[in-house]
Amino acid sequence: MQRFAVLLTFALALSSAGQGHAQSSSPAPAAPELPKSYFPGLGEFMGRIEVDHAKLWLAGEARNWDLATYQLGELKEVFADVQDLLPRYQNIPVGEMIDAIMTGTITDLEGSIATHDFSKFSTSFDKLTEACNSCHQAANRPYIAIRRPAQSNFSNQDFSPRK
Ligand code: HEC
């Protein structure tokens, strides 16, 4: 969390320093402004998780196991970021809930991907989706209902396995 905030502050400081240089002919501002840092909320992480969830299905459906491995890795990374950065969100113990709900289903999915077993993959994927929804229900967000994607929303990406 700290490292993230420090990096962000550093990046913002650099970009405002750059601006100052570009406008070097204009008079310097009276007092230096403190850089503002942006901190994403849980909804922003979830938006990324939604994309990873959809792409994971599309990759598995296309039997693109390399892509499925990658996509599940991305999904895990975002959940790990949530655990590091937002372990509690509006009094919801999100970090602990991720351990309790997600870890087992993710392990099952990894097994199905490693063995290229589509039928096991689809069962585990549906369990993952149920886990998403059980957390939404527990977190008073029952109206956020996740399901298997019916089609690709990513017409610029080819999900078929590379030769
Ligand atoms: C640990 C609990 C938890 C788990 C597990 C979880 N979510 Fe969420 N999700 C939330 C909460 C809480 C919110 C509401 C965030 C807010 O209020 O800003 C949310 C919001 C969302 C949203 C709405 C974001 C938006 O702005 O459109 C989507 C989509 C979403 N989750 C997808 C998923 C998917 C897909 C999974 C499973 C792969 C998942 N979530 C797993 C707790 C969880």
PDB file of N, CA, C and O in Angstrom, residues 42 89-94 96-98 100-101 130-144:
ATOM      1  N   LEU A  42     -12.857  -0.036  -4.444  1.00  0.00           N
ATOM      2  CA  LEU A  42     -13.075  -1.452  -4.725  1.00  0.00           C
ATOM      3  C   LEU A  42     -13.781  -1.650  -6.066  1.00  0.00           C
ATOM      4  O   LEU A  42     -13.477  -2.582  -6.808  1.00  0.00           O
ATOM      5  N   TYR A  89     -13.376  -2.825   3.442  1.00  0.00           N
ATOM      6  CA  TYR A  89     -14.009  -1.827   2.602  1.00  0.00           C
ATOM      7  C   TYR A  89     -15.403  -1.577   3.144  1.00  0.00           C
ATOM      8  O   TYR A  89     -16.222  -2.499   3.199  1.00  0.00           O
ATOM      9  N   GLN A  90     -15.677  -0.373   3.563  1.00  0.00           N
ATOM     10  CA  GLN A  90     -16.969  -0.008   4.163  1.00  0.00           C
ATOM     11  C   GLN A  90     -17.382  -1.040   5.205  1.00  0.00           C
ATOM     12  O   GLN A  90     -18.500  -1.563   5.171  1.00  0.00           O
ATOM     13  N   ASN A  91     -16.430  -1.356   6.085  1.00  0.00           N
ATOM     14  CA  ASN A  91     -16.676  -2.320   7.165  1.00  0.00           C
ATOM     15  C   ASN A  91     -16.859  -3.765   6.707  1.00  0.00           C
ATOM     16  O   ASN A  91     -17.200  -4.626   7.516  1.00  0.00           O
ATOM     17  N   ILE A  92     -16.634  -4.038   5.425  1.00  0.00           N
ATOM     18  CA  ILE A  92     -16.719  -5.419   4.928  1.00  0.00           C
ATOM     19  C   ILE A  92     -15.293  -5.990   4.929  1.00  0.00           C
ATOM     20  O   ILE A  92     -14.399  -5.381   4.340  1.00  0.00           O
ATOM     21  N   PRO A  93     -15.061  -7.120   5.613  1.00  0.00           N
ATOM     22  CA  PRO A  93     -13.700  -7.679   5.654  1.00  0.00           C
ATOM     23  C   PRO A  93     -13.345  -8.386   4.337  1.00  0.00           C
ATOM     24  O   PRO A  93     -13.215  -9.606   4.262  1.00  0.00           O
ATOM     25  N   VAL A  94     -13.181  -7.576   3.303  1.00  0.00           N
ATOM     26  CA  VAL A  94     -13.008  -8.079   1.939  1.00  0.00           C
ATOM     27  C   VAL A  94     -11.811  -9.031   1.841  1.00  0.00           C
ATOM     28  O   VAL A  94     -11.893 -10.086   1.204  1.00  0.00           O
ATOM     29  N   GLU A  96     -10.361 -11.017   4.093  1.00  0.00           N
ATOM     30  CA  GLU A  96     -10.633 -12.344   4.647  1.00  0.00           C
ATOM     31  C   GLU A  96     -11.656 -13.096   3.800  1.00  0.00           C
ATOM     32  O   GLU A  96     -11.569 -14.312   3.623  1.00  0.00           O
ATOM     33  N   MET A  97     -12.627 -12.364   3.265  1.00  0.00           N
ATOM     34  CA  MET A  97     -13.657 -13.023   2.448  1.00  0.00           C
ATOM     35  C   MET A  97     -13.048 -13.600   1.178  1.00  0.00           C
ATOM     36  O   MET A  97     -13.447 -14.672   0.718  1.00  0.00           O
ATOM     37  N   ILE A  98     -12.061 -12.920   0.635  1.00  0.00           N
ATOM     38  CA  ILE A  98     -11.408 -13.441  -0.572  1.00  0.00           C
ATOM     39  C   ILE A  98     -10.728 -14.768  -0.236  1.00  0.00           C
ATOM     40  O   ILE A  98     -10.878 -15.758  -0.970  1.00  0.00           O
ATOM     41  N   ALA A 100     -11.512 -16.829   2.149  1.00  0.00           N
ATOM     42  CA  ALA A 100     -12.504 -17.843   2.484  1.00  0.00           C
ATOM     43  C   ALA A 100     -13.253 -18.343   1.252  1.00  0.00           C
ATOM     44  O   ALA A 100     -13.545 -19.529   1.126  1.00  0.00           O
ATOM     45  N   ILE A 101     -13.570 -17.427   0.333  1.00  0.00           N
ATOM     46  CA  ILE A 101     -14.469 -17.791  -0.766  1.00  0.00           C
ATOM     47  C   ILE A 101     -13.725 -18.175  -2.037  1.00  0.00           C
ATOM     48  O   ILE A 101     -14.145 -19.075  -2.760  1.00  0.00           O
ATOM     49  N   GLU A 130     -20.163 -18.417  -8.801  1.00  0.00           N
ATOM     50  CA  GLU A 130     -21.010 -18.467  -7.591  1.00  0.00           C
ATOM     51  C   GLU A 130     -20.317 -17.769  -6.428  1.00  0.00           C
ATOM     52  O   GLU A 130     -20.957 -17.108  -5.612  1.00  0.00           O
ATOM     53  N   ALA A 131     -18.990 -17.956  -6.351  1.00  0.00           N
ATOM     54  CA  ALA A 131     -18.229 -17.322  -5.264  1.00  0.00           C
ATOM     55  C   ALA A 131     -18.270 -15.803  -5.396  1.00  0.00           C
ATOM     56  O   ALA A 131     -18.420 -15.089  -4.396  1.00  0.00           O
ATOM     57  N   CYS A 132     -18.150 -15.294  -6.639  1.00  0.00           N
ATOM     58  CA  CYS A 132     -18.277 -13.843  -6.853  1.00  0.00           C
ATOM     59  C   CYS A 132     -19.615 -13.384  -6.265  1.00  0.00           C
ATOM     60  O   CYS A 132     -19.678 -12.419  -5.495  1.00  0.00           O
ATOM     61  N   ASN A 133     -20.675 -14.093  -6.655  1.00  0.00           N
ATOM     62  CA  ASN A 133     -22.010 -13.643  -6.261  1.00  0.00           C
ATOM     63  C   ASN A 133     -22.262 -13.824  -4.768  1.00  0.00           C
ATOM     64  O   ASN A 133     -22.971 -13.013  -4.161  1.00  0.00           O
ATOM     65  N   SER A 134     -21.671 -14.871  -4.169  1.00  0.00           N
ATOM     66  CA  SER A 134     -21.912 -15.032  -2.734  1.00  0.00           C
ATOM     67  C   SER A 134     -21.264 -13.888  -1.958  1.00  0.00           C
ATOM     68  O   SER A 134     -21.807 -13.440  -0.951  1.00  0.00           O
ATOM     69  N   CYS A 135     -20.130 -13.393  -2.450  1.00  0.00           N
ATOM     70  CA  CYS A 135     -19.538 -12.237  -1.769  1.00  0.00           C
ATOM     71  C   CYS A 135     -20.387 -10.990  -1.999  1.00  0.00           C
ATOM     72  O   CYS A 135     -20.582 -10.197  -1.085  1.00  0.00           O
ATOM     73  N   HIS A 136     -20.902 -10.834  -3.204  1.00  0.00           N
ATOM     74  CA  HIS A 136     -21.746  -9.657  -3.456  1.00  0.00           C
ATOM     75  C   HIS A 136     -22.981  -9.674  -2.553  1.00  0.00           C
ATOM     76  O   HIS A 136     -23.397  -8.643  -2.043  1.00  0.00           O
ATOM     77  N   GLN A 137     -23.544 -10.885  -2.370  1.00  0.00           N
ATOM     78  CA  GLN A 137     -24.708 -10.979  -1.480  1.00  0.00           C
ATOM     79  C   GLN A 137     -24.312 -10.646  -0.043  1.00  0.00           C
ATOM     80  O   GLN A 137     -24.979  -9.859   0.624  1.00  0.00           O
ATOM     81  N   ALA A 138     -23.177 -11.236   0.399  1.00  0.00           N
ATOM     82  CA  ALA A 138     -22.731 -10.996   1.775  1.00  0.00           C
ATOM     83  C   ALA A 138     -22.369  -9.530   1.989  1.00  0.00           C
ATOM     84  O   ALA A 138     -22.461  -9.019   3.102  1.00  0.00           O
ATOM     85  N   ALA A 139     -21.954  -8.853   0.922  1.00  0.00           N
ATOM     86  CA  ALA A 139     -21.538  -7.457   1.030  1.00  0.00           C
ATOM     87  C   ALA A 139     -22.688  -6.499   0.691  1.00  0.00           C
ATOM     88  O   ALA A 139     -22.436  -5.333   0.359  1.00  0.00           O
ATOM     89  N   ASN A 140     -23.911  -6.979   0.780  1.00  0.00           N
ATOM     90  CA  ASN A 140     -25.090  -6.144   0.496  1.00  0.00           C
ATOM     91  C   ASN A 140     -25.105  -5.577  -0.921  1.00  0.00           C
ATOM     92  O   ASN A 140     -25.567  -4.451  -1.145  1.00  0.00           O
ATOM     93  N   ARG A 141     -24.584  -6.361  -1.869  1.00  0.00           N
ATOM     94  CA  ARG A 141     -24.634  -5.952  -3.280  1.00  0.00           C
ATOM     95  C   ARG A 141     -25.268  -7.065  -4.109  1.00  0.00           C
ATOM     96  O   ARG A 141     -24.721  -7.492  -5.122  1.00  0.00           O
ATOM     97  N   PRO A 142     -26.434  -7.588  -3.680  1.00  0.00           N
ATOM     98  CA  PRO A 142     -27.025  -8.733  -4.396  1.00  0.00           C
ATOM     99  C   PRO A 142     -27.396  -8.391  -5.832  1.00  0.00           C
ATOM    100  O   PRO A 142     -27.550  -9.280  -6.661  1.00  0.00           O
ATOM    101  N   TYR A 143     -27.512  -7.092  -6.112  1.00  0.00           N
ATOM    102  CA  TYR A 143     -27.891  -6.670  -7.463  1.00  0.00           C
ATOM    103  C   TYR A 143     -26.724  -6.744  -8.438  1.00  0.00           C
ATOM    104  O   TYR A 143     -26.908  -6.559  -9.642  1.00  0.00           O
ATOM    105  N   ILE A 144     -25.497  -7.007  -7.927  1.00  0.00           N
ATOM    106  CA  ILE A 144     -24.367  -7.220  -8.855  1.00  0.00           C
ATOM    107  C   ILE A 144     -24.260  -8.725  -9.086  1.00  0.00           C
ATOM    108  O   ILE A 144     -23.678  -9.457  -8.288  1.00  0.00           O
TER     109      ILE A 144
END
